[in-house]
mmCIF file of C-alpha atoms in Angstrom:
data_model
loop_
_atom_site.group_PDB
_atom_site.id
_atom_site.type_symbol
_atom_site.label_atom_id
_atom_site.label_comp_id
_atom_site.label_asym_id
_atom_site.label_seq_id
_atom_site.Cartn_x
_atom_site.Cartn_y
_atom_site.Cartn_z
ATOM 1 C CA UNK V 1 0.000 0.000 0.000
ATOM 2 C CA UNK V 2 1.471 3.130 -1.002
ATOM 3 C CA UNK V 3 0.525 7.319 -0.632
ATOM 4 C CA UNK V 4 2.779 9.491 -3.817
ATOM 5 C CA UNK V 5 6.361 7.658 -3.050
ATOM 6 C CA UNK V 6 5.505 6.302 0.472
ATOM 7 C CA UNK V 7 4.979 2.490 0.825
ATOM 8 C CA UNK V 8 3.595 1.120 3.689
ATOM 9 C CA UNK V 9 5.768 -2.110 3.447
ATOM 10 C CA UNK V 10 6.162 -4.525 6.749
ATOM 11 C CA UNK V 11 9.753 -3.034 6.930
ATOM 12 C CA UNK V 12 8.570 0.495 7.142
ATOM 13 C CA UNK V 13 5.628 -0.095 9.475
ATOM 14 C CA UNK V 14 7.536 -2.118 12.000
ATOM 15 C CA UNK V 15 9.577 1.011 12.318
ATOM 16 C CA UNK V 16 6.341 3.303 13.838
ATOM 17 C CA UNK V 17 6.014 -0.073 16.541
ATOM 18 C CA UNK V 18 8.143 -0.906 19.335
ATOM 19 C CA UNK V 19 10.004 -3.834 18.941
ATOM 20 C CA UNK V 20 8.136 -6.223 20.853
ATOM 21 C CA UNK V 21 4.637 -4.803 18.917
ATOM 22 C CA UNK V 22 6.275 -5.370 15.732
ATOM 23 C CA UNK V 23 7.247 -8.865 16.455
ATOM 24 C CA UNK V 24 3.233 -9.207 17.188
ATOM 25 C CA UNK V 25 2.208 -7.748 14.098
ATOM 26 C CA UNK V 26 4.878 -8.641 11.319
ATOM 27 C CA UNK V 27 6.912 -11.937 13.000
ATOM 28 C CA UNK V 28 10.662 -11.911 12.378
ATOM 29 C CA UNK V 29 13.215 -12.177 9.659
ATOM 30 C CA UNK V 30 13.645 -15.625 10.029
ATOM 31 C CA UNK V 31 9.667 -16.342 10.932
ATOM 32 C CA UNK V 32 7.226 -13.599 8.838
ATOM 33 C CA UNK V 33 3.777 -13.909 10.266
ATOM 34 C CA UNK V 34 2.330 -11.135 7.765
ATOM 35 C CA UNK V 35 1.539 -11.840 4.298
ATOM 36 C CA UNK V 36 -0.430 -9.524 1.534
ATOM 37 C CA UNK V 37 -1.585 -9.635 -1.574
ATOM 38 C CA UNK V 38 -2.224 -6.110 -3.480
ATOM 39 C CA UNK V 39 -4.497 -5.781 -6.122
ATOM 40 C CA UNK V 40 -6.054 -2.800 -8.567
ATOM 41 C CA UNK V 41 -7.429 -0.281 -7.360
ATOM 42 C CA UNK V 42 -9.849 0.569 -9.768
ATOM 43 C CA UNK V 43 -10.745 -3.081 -10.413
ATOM 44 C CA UNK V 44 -12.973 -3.151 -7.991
ATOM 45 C CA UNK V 45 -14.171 -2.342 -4.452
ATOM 46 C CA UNK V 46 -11.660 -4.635 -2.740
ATOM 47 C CA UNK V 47 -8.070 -3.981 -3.174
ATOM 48 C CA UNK V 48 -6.284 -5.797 -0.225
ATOM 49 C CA UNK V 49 -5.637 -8.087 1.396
ATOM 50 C CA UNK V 50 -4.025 -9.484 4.471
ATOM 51 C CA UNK V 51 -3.337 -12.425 6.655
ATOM 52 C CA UNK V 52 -2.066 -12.024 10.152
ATOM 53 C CA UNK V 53 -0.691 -15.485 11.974
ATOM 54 C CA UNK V 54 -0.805 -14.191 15.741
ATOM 55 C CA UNK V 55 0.772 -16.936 17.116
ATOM 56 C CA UNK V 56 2.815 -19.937 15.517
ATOM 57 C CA UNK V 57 1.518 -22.675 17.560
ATOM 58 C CA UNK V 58 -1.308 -22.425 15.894
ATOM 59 C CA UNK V 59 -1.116 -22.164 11.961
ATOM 60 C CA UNK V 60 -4.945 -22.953 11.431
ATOM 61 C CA UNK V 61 -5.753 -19.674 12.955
ATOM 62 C CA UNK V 62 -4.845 -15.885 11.292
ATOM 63 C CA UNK V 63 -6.687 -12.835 10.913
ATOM 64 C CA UNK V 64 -7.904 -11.443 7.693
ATOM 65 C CA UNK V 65 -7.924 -7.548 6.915
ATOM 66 C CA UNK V 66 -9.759 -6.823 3.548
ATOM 67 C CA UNK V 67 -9.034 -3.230 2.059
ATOM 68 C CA UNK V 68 -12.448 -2.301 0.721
ATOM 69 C CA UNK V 69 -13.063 1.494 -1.269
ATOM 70 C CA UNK V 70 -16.625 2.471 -1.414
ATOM 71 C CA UNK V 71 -18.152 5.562 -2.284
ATOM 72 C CA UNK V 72 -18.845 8.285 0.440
ATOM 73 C CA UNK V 73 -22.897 8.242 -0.615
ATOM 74 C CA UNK V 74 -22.581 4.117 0.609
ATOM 75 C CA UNK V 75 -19.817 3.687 2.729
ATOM 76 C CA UNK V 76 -22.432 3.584 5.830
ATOM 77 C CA UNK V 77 -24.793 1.068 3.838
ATOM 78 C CA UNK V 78 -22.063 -0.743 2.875
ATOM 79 C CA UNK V 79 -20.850 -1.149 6.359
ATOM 80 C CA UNK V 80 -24.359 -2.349 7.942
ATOM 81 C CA UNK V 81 -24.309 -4.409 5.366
ATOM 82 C CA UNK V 82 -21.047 -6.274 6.168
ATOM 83 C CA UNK V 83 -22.240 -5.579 10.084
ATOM 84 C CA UNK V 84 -25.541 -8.226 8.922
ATOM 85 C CA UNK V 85 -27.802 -5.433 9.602
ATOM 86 C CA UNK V 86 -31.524 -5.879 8.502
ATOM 87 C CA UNK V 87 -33.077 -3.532 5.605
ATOM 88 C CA UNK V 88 -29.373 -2.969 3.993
ATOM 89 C CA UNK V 89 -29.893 -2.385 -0.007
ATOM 90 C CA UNK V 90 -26.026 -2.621 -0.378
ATOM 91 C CA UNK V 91 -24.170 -6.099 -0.903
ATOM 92 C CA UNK V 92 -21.269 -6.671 1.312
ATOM 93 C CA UNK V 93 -18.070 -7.783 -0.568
ATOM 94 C CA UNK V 94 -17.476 -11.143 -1.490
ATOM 95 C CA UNK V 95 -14.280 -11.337 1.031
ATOM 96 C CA UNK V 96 -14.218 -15.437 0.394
ATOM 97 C CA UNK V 97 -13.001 -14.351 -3.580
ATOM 98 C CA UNK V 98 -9.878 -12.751 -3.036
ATOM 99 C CA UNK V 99 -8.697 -15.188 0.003
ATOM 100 C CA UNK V 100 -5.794 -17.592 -1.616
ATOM 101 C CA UNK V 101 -6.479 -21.250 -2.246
ATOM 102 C CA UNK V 102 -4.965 -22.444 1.004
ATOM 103 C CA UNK V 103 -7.357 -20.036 3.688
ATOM 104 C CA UNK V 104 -10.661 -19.516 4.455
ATOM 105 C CA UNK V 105 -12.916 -17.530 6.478
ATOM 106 C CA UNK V 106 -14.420 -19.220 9.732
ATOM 107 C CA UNK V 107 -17.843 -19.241 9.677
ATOM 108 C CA UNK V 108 -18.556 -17.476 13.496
ATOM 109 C CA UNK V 109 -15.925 -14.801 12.283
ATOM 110 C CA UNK V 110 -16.960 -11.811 14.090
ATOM 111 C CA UNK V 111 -16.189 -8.536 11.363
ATOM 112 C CA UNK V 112 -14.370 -5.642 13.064
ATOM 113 C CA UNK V 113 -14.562 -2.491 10.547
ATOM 114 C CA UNK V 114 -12.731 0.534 10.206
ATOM 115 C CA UNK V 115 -13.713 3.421 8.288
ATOM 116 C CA UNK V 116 -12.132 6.381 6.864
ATOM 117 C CA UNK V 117 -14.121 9.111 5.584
ATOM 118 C CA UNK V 118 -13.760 13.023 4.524
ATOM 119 C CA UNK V 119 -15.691 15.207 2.313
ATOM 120 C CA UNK V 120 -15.497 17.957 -0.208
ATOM 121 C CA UNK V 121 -17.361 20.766 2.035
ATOM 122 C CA UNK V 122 -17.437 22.342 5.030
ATOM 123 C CA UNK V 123 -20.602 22.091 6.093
ATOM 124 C CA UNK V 124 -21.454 18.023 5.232
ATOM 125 C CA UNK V 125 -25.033 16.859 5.585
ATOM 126 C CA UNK V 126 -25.294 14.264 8.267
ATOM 127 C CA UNK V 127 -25.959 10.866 7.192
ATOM 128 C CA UNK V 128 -29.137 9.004 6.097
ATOM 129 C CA UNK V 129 -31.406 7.984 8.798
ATOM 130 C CA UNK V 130 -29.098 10.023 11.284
ATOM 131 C CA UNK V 131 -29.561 10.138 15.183
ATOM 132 C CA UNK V 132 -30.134 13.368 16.544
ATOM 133 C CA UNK V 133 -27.890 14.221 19.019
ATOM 134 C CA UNK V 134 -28.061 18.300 20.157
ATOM 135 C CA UNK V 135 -24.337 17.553 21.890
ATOM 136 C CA UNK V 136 -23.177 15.955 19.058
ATOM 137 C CA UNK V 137 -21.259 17.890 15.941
ATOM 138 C CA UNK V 138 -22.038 16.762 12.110
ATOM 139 C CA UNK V 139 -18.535 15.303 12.739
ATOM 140 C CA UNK V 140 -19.742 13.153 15.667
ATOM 141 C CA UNK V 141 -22.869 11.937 14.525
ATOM 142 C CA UNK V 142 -20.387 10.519 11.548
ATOM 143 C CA UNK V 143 -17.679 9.165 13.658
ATOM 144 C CA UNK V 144 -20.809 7.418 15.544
ATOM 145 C CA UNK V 145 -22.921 6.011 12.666
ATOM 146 C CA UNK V 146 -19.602 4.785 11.068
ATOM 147 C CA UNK V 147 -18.053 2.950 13.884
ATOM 148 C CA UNK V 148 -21.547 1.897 14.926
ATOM 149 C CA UNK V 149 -22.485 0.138 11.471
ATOM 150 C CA UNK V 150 -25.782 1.567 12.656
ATOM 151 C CA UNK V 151 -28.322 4.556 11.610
ATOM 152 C CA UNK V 152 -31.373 5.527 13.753
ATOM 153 C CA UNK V 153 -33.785 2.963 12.941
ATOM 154 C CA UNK V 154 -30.591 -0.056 13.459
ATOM 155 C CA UNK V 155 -30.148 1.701 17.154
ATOM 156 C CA UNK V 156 -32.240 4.449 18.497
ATOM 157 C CA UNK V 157 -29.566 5.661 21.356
ATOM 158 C CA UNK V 158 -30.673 7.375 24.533
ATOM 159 C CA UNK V 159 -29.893 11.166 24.056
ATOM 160 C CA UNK V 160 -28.986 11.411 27.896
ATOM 161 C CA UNK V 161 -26.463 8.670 27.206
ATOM 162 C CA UNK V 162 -25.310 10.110 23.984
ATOM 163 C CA UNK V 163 -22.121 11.039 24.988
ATOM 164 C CA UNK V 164 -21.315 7.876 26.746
ATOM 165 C CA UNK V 165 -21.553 6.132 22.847
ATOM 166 C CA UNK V 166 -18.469 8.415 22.160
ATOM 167 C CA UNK V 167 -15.798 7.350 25.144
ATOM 168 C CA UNK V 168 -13.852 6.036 22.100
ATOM 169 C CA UNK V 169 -13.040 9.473 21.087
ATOM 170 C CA UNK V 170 -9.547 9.752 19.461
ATOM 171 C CA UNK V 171 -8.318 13.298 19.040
ATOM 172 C CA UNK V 172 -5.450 13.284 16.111
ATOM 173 C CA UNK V 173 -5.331 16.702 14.842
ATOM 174 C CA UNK V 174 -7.271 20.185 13.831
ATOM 175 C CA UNK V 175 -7.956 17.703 10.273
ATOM 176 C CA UNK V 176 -9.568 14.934 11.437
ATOM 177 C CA UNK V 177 -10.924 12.750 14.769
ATOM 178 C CA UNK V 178 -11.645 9.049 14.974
ATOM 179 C CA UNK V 179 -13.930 6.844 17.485
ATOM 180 C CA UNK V 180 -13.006 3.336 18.499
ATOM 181 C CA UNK V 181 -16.619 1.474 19.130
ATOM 182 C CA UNK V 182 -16.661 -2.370 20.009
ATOM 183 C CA UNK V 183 -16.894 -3.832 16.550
ATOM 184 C CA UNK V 184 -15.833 -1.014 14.780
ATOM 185 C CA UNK V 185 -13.782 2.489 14.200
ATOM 186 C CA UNK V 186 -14.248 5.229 12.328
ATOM 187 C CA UNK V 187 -12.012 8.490 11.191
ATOM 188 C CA UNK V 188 -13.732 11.293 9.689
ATOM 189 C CA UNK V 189 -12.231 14.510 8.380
ATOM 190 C CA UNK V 190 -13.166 18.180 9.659
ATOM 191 C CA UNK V 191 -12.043 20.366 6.733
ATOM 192 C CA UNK V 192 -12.822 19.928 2.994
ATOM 193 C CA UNK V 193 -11.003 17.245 1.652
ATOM 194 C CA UNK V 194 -9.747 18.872 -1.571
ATOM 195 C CA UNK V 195 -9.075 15.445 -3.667
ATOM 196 C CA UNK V 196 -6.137 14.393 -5.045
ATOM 197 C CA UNK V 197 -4.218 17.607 -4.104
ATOM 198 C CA UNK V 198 -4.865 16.956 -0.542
ATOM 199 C CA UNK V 199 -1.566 15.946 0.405
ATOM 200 C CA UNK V 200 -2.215 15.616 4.423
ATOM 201 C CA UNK V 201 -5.809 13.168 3.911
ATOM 202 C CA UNK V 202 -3.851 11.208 1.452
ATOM 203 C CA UNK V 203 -1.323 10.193 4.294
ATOM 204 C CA UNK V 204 -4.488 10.147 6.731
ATOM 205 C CA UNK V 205 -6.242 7.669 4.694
ATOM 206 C CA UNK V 206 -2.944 5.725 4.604
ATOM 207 C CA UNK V 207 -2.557 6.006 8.143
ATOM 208 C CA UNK V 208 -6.068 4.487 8.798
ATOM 209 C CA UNK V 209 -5.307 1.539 6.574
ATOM 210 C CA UNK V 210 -1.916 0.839 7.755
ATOM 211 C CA UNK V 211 -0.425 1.909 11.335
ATOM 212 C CA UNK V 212 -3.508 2.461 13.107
ATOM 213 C CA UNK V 213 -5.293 -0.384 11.793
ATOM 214 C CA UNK V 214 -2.479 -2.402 13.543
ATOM 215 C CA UNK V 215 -2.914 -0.786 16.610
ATOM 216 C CA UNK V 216 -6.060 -1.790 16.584
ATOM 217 C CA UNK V 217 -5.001 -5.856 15.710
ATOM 218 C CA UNK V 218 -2.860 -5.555 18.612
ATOM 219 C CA UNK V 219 -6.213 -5.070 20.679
ATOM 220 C CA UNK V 220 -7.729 -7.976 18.814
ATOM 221 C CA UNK V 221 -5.443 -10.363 19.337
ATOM 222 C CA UNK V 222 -5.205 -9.566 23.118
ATOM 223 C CA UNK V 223 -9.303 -9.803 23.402
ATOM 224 C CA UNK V 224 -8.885 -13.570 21.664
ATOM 225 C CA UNK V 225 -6.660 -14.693 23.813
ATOM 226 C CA UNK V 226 -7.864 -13.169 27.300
ATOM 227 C CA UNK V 227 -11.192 -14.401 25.903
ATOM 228 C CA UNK V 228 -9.924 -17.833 25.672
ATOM 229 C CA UNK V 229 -8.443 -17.845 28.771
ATOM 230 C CA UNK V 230 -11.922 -17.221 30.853
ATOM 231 C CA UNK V 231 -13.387 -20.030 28.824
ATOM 232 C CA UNK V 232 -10.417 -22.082 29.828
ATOM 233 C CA UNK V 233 -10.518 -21.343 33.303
ATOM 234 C CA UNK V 234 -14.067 -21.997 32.903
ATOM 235 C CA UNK V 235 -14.001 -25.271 32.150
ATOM 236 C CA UNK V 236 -11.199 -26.118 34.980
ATOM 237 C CA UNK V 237 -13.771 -28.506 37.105
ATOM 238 C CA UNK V 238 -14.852 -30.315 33.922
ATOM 239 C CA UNK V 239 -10.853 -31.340 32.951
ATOM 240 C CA UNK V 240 -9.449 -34.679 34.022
ATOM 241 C CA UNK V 241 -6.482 -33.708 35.520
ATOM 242 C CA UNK V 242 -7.060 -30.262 37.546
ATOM 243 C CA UNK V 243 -3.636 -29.411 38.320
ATOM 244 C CA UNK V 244 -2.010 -30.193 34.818
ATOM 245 C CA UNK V 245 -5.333 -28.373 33.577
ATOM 246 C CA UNK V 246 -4.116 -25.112 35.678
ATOM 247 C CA UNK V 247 -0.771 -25.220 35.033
ATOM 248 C CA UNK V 248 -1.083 -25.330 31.363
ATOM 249 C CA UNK V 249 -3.270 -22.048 32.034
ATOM 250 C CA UNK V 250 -0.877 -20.837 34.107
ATOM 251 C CA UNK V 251 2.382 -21.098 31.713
ATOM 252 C CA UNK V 252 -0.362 -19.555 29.186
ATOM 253 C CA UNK V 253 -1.060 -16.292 31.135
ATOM 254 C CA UNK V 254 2.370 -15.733 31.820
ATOM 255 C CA UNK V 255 3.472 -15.917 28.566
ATOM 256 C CA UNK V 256 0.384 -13.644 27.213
ATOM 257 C CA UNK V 257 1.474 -10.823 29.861
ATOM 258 C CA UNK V 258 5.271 -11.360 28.355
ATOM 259 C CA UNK V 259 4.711 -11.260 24.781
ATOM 260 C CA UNK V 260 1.052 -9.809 24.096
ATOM 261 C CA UNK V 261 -0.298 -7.771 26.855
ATOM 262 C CA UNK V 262 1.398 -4.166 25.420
ATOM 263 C CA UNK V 263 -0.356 -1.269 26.710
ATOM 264 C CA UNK V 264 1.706 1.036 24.578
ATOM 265 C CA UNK V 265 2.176 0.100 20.663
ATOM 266 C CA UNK V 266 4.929 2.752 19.865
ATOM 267 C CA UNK V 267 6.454 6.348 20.736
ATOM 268 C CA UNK V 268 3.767 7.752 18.569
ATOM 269 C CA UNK V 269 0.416 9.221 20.568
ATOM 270 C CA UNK V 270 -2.586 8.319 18.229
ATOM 271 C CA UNK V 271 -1.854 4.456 17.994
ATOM 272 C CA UNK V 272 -0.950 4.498 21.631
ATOM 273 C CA UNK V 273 -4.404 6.169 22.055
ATOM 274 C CA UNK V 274 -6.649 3.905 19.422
ATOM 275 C CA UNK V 275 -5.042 0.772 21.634
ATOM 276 C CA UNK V 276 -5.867 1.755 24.953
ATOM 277 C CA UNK V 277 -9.576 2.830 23.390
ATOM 278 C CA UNK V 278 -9.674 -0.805 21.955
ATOM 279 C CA UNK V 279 -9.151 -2.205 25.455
ATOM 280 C CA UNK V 280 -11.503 -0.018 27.118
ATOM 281 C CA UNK V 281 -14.285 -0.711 24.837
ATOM 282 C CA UNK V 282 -13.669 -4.554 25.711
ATOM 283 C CA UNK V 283 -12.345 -4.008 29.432
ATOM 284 C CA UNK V 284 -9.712 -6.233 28.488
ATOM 285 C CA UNK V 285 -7.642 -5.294 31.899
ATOM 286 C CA UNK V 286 -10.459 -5.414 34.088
ATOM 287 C CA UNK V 287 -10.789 -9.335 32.254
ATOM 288 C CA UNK V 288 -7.514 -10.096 32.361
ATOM 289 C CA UNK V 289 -7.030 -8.709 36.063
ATOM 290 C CA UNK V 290 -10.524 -11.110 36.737
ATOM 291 C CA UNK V 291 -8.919 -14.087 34.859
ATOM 292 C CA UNK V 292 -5.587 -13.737 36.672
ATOM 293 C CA UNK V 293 -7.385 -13.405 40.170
ATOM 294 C CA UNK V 294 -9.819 -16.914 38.743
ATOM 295 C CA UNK V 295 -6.322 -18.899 37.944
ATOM 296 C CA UNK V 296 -4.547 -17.964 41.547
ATOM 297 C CA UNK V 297 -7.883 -19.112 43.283
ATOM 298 C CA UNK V 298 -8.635 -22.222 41.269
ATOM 299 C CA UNK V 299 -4.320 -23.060 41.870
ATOM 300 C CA UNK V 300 -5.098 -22.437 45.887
ATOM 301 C CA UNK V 301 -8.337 -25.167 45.110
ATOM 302 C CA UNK V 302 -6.747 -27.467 43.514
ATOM 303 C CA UNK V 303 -3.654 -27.258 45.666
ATOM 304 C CA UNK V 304 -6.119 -27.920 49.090
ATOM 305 C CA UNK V 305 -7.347 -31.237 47.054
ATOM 306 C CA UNK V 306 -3.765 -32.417 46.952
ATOM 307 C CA UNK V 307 -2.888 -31.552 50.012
ATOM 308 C CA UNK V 308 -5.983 -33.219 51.335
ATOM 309 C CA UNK V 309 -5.776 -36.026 49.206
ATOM 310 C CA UNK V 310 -1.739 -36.553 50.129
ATOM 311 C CA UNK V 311 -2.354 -36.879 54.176
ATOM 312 C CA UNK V 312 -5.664 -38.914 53.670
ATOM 313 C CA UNK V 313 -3.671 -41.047 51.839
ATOM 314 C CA UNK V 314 -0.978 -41.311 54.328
ATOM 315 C CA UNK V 315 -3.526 -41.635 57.300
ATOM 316 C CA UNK V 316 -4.527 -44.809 55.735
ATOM 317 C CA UNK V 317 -0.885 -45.860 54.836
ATOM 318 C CA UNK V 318 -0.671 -45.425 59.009
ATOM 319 C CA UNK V 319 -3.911 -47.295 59.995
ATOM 320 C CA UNK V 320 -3.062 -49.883 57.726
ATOM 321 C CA UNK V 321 0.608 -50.361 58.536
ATOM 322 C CA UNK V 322 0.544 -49.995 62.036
ATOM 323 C CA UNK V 323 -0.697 -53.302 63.103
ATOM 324 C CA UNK V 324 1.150 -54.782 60.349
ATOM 325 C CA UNK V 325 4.353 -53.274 61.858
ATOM 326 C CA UNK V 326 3.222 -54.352 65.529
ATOM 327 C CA UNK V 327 2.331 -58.288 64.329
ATOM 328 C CA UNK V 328 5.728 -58.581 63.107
ATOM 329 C CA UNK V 329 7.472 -56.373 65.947
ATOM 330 C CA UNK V 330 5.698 -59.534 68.158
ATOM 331 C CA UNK V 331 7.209 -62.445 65.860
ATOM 332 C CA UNK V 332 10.395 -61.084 66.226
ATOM 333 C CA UNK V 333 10.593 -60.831 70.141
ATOM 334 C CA UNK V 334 9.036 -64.077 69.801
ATOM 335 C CA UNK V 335 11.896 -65.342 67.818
ATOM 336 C CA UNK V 336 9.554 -67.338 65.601
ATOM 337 C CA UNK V 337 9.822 -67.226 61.896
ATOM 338 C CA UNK V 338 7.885 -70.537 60.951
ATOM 339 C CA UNK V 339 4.874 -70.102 58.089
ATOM 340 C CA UNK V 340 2.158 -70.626 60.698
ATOM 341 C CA UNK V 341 3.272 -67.943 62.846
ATOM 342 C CA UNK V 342 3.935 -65.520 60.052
ATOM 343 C CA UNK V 343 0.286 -66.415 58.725
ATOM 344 C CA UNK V 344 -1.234 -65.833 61.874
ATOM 345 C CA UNK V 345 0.554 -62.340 62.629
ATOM 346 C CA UNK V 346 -0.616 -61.187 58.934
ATOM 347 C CA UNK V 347 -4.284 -62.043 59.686
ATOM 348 C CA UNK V 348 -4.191 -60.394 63.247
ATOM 349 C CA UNK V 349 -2.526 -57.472 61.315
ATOM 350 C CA UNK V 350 -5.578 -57.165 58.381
ATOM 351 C CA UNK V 351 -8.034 -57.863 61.408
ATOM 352 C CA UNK V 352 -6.352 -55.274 62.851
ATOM 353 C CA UNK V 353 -6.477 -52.782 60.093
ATOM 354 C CA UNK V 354 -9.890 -53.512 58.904
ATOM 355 C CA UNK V 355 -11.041 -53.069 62.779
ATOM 356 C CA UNK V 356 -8.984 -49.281 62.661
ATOM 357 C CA UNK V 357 -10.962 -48.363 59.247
ATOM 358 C CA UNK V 358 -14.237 -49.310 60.434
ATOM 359 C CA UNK V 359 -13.527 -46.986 63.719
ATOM 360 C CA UNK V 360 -15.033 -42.618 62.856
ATOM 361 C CA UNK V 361 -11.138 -41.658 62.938
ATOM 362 C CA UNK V 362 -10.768 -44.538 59.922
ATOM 363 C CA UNK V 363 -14.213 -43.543 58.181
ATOM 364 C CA UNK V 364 -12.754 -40.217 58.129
ATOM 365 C CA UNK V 365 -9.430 -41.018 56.298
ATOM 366 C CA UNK V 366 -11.660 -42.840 53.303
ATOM 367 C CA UNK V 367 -13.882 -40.021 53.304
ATOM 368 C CA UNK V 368 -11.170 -37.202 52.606
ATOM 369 C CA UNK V 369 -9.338 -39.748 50.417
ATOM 370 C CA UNK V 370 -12.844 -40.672 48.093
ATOM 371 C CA UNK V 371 -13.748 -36.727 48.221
ATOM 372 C CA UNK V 372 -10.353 -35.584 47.125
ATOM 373 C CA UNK V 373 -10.282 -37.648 43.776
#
């Protein structure tokens, strides 16, 4: 992707990241995990393409960004249309098409848009089916119904709410704002866009397709996998091994907090910003802080059982041995070692330790020792 001479290669974008966001978003030299596929422009609506591979252990699972251009008149129809809203007249793109032979789109993938608009006046009419807002700007009602995939009759919002819907608000410049929502973000320009001779929107536009479109696949990726971990921890009573359960979840977490949890993207503000309005919109650290707090208790759990379950089982080792241990202390100060004697002392010893289990302090060893399986 390219603005005048300016390509947006992996090589150039890694350099707006830090170094450990870049090796999220692009892999390494040795192990890419980006790949692209550019196509005309004027060929048709969809131009792009990309596949990120988050993580290498698992290969069967990348995300898929799909450069669309769409007129300013449909970009909104266009968007509830791709959002599965009812009463859209606009067909969403066939994303399937330009996919290569060897991927394909999951069918409960969840589409996260982003959309970049501007127009040629000052004074823009809001857009069709519009919500009206008397705190919100032409600007915000855009930013809203954009990131929203929604107009008025989609969503009627609560006008003493209103301003809650824009928390997302991303303030780049005097030129344009942006709103992260929860499945979607929008950018929208202030000023008249003046076309092709509008040197700053031309880098804006690139800007919203490239670097802050990453920032926002940095959020992504951290909702998948902090999402993955509740269901995990979840499911910890159902596994068949508990502790091997939790400490796979364990060695998990730690190694999302080391390699994906990045609460800053780069030494630039706006992706920094777009990031940390991702995670708000998902309280990812309120999750993450609520699945880290879930894993220490169910460890503490499952650490009680063994503990349990270790002196139950060494209670019984006691009730059982001791008589054993006192039949043949007997025999020995008896100085007898013939068969008869040693069969006698072993069934005094099992009468012995069969009388001791049947007693409440031996009922109460079996107990802790059956409830701690």
């Amino acid at each position: 992707m390219r603005h005048q001479e300016t390509r947006a290669t992996a090589a150039v974008r890694s350099t707006y990241f830090s170094a450990a966001c870049a090796r999220i978003l692009y892999g390494t030299q040795d192990r890419p995990s980006r790949w692209h596929r550019l196509g005309d422009e004027a060929a048709g609506p969809l131009f792009g393409v990309e596949l990120l591979l988050p993580s290498a252990e698992r290969p069967d699972r990348a995300f898929a960004i799909f450069h669309v251009r769409a007129d300013g008149s449909v970009l909104l129809d266009v968007l509830r249309a791709v959002a599965g809203r009812r009463g859209s007249t606009a067909a969403p793109p066939d994303f399937a098409a330009v996919l290569p032979s060897w991927a394909c789109l999951a069918s409960p993938a969840r589409p996260f848009t982003v959309a970049f608009q501007t127009f040629p006046t000052a004074d823009p009419p809001p857009p069709p089916d519009a919500v009206r807002i008397d705190s919100w700007t032409t600007a915000d009602t855009w930013l809203w119904h954009l990131a929203s995939r929604t107009t008025n009759t989609d969503f009627p919002p609560d006008p003493e709410h209103a301003d809650q819907l824009l928390d997302g608000r991303v303030i780049l410049s005097a030129d344009w704002r942006g709103v992260v929502n929860r499945d979607g973000a929008a950018f929208v320009g202030l000023r008249p866009d003046r076309g092709a001779e509008d040197i700053y929107f031309g880098f804006a536009q690139l800007y919203a397709h490239t670097a802050y479109l990453d920032a926002l696949l940095v959020g992504m990726i951290q909702n998948v996998n902090i999402t993955e971990m509740i269901d995990e921890a979840a499911r910890a009573f159902e596994a068949d091994d508990l502790p091997r359960h939790l400490a796979r979840l364990e060695a998990r977490a730690a190694r999302f907090r080391n390699i994906y949890w990045l609460r800053d993207t780069s030494n630039h503000g706006p992706a920094n910003t777009i990031l940390t309005a991702y995670q708000e919109q998902h309280h990812l650290p309120e999750r993450f802080d609520a699945v880290l707090t879930e894993i220490v208790d169910l460890t503490r759990i499952a650490q009680t059982q063994e503990g349990q379950q270790v002196g139950a089982a060494l209670g019984v080792l006691t009730v059982i041995g001791l008589p054993f241990g006192a039949a043949f202390a007997v025999l020995q100060v008896l100085g007898t070692n013939s068969a008869l004697a040693l069969a006698i002392g072993v069934l005094a010893a099992l009468v012995g330790s069969g009388t001791l289990l049947l007693t409440r302090f031996g009922r109460l060893l079996l107990r802790s020792l059956r409830n701690s399986e």
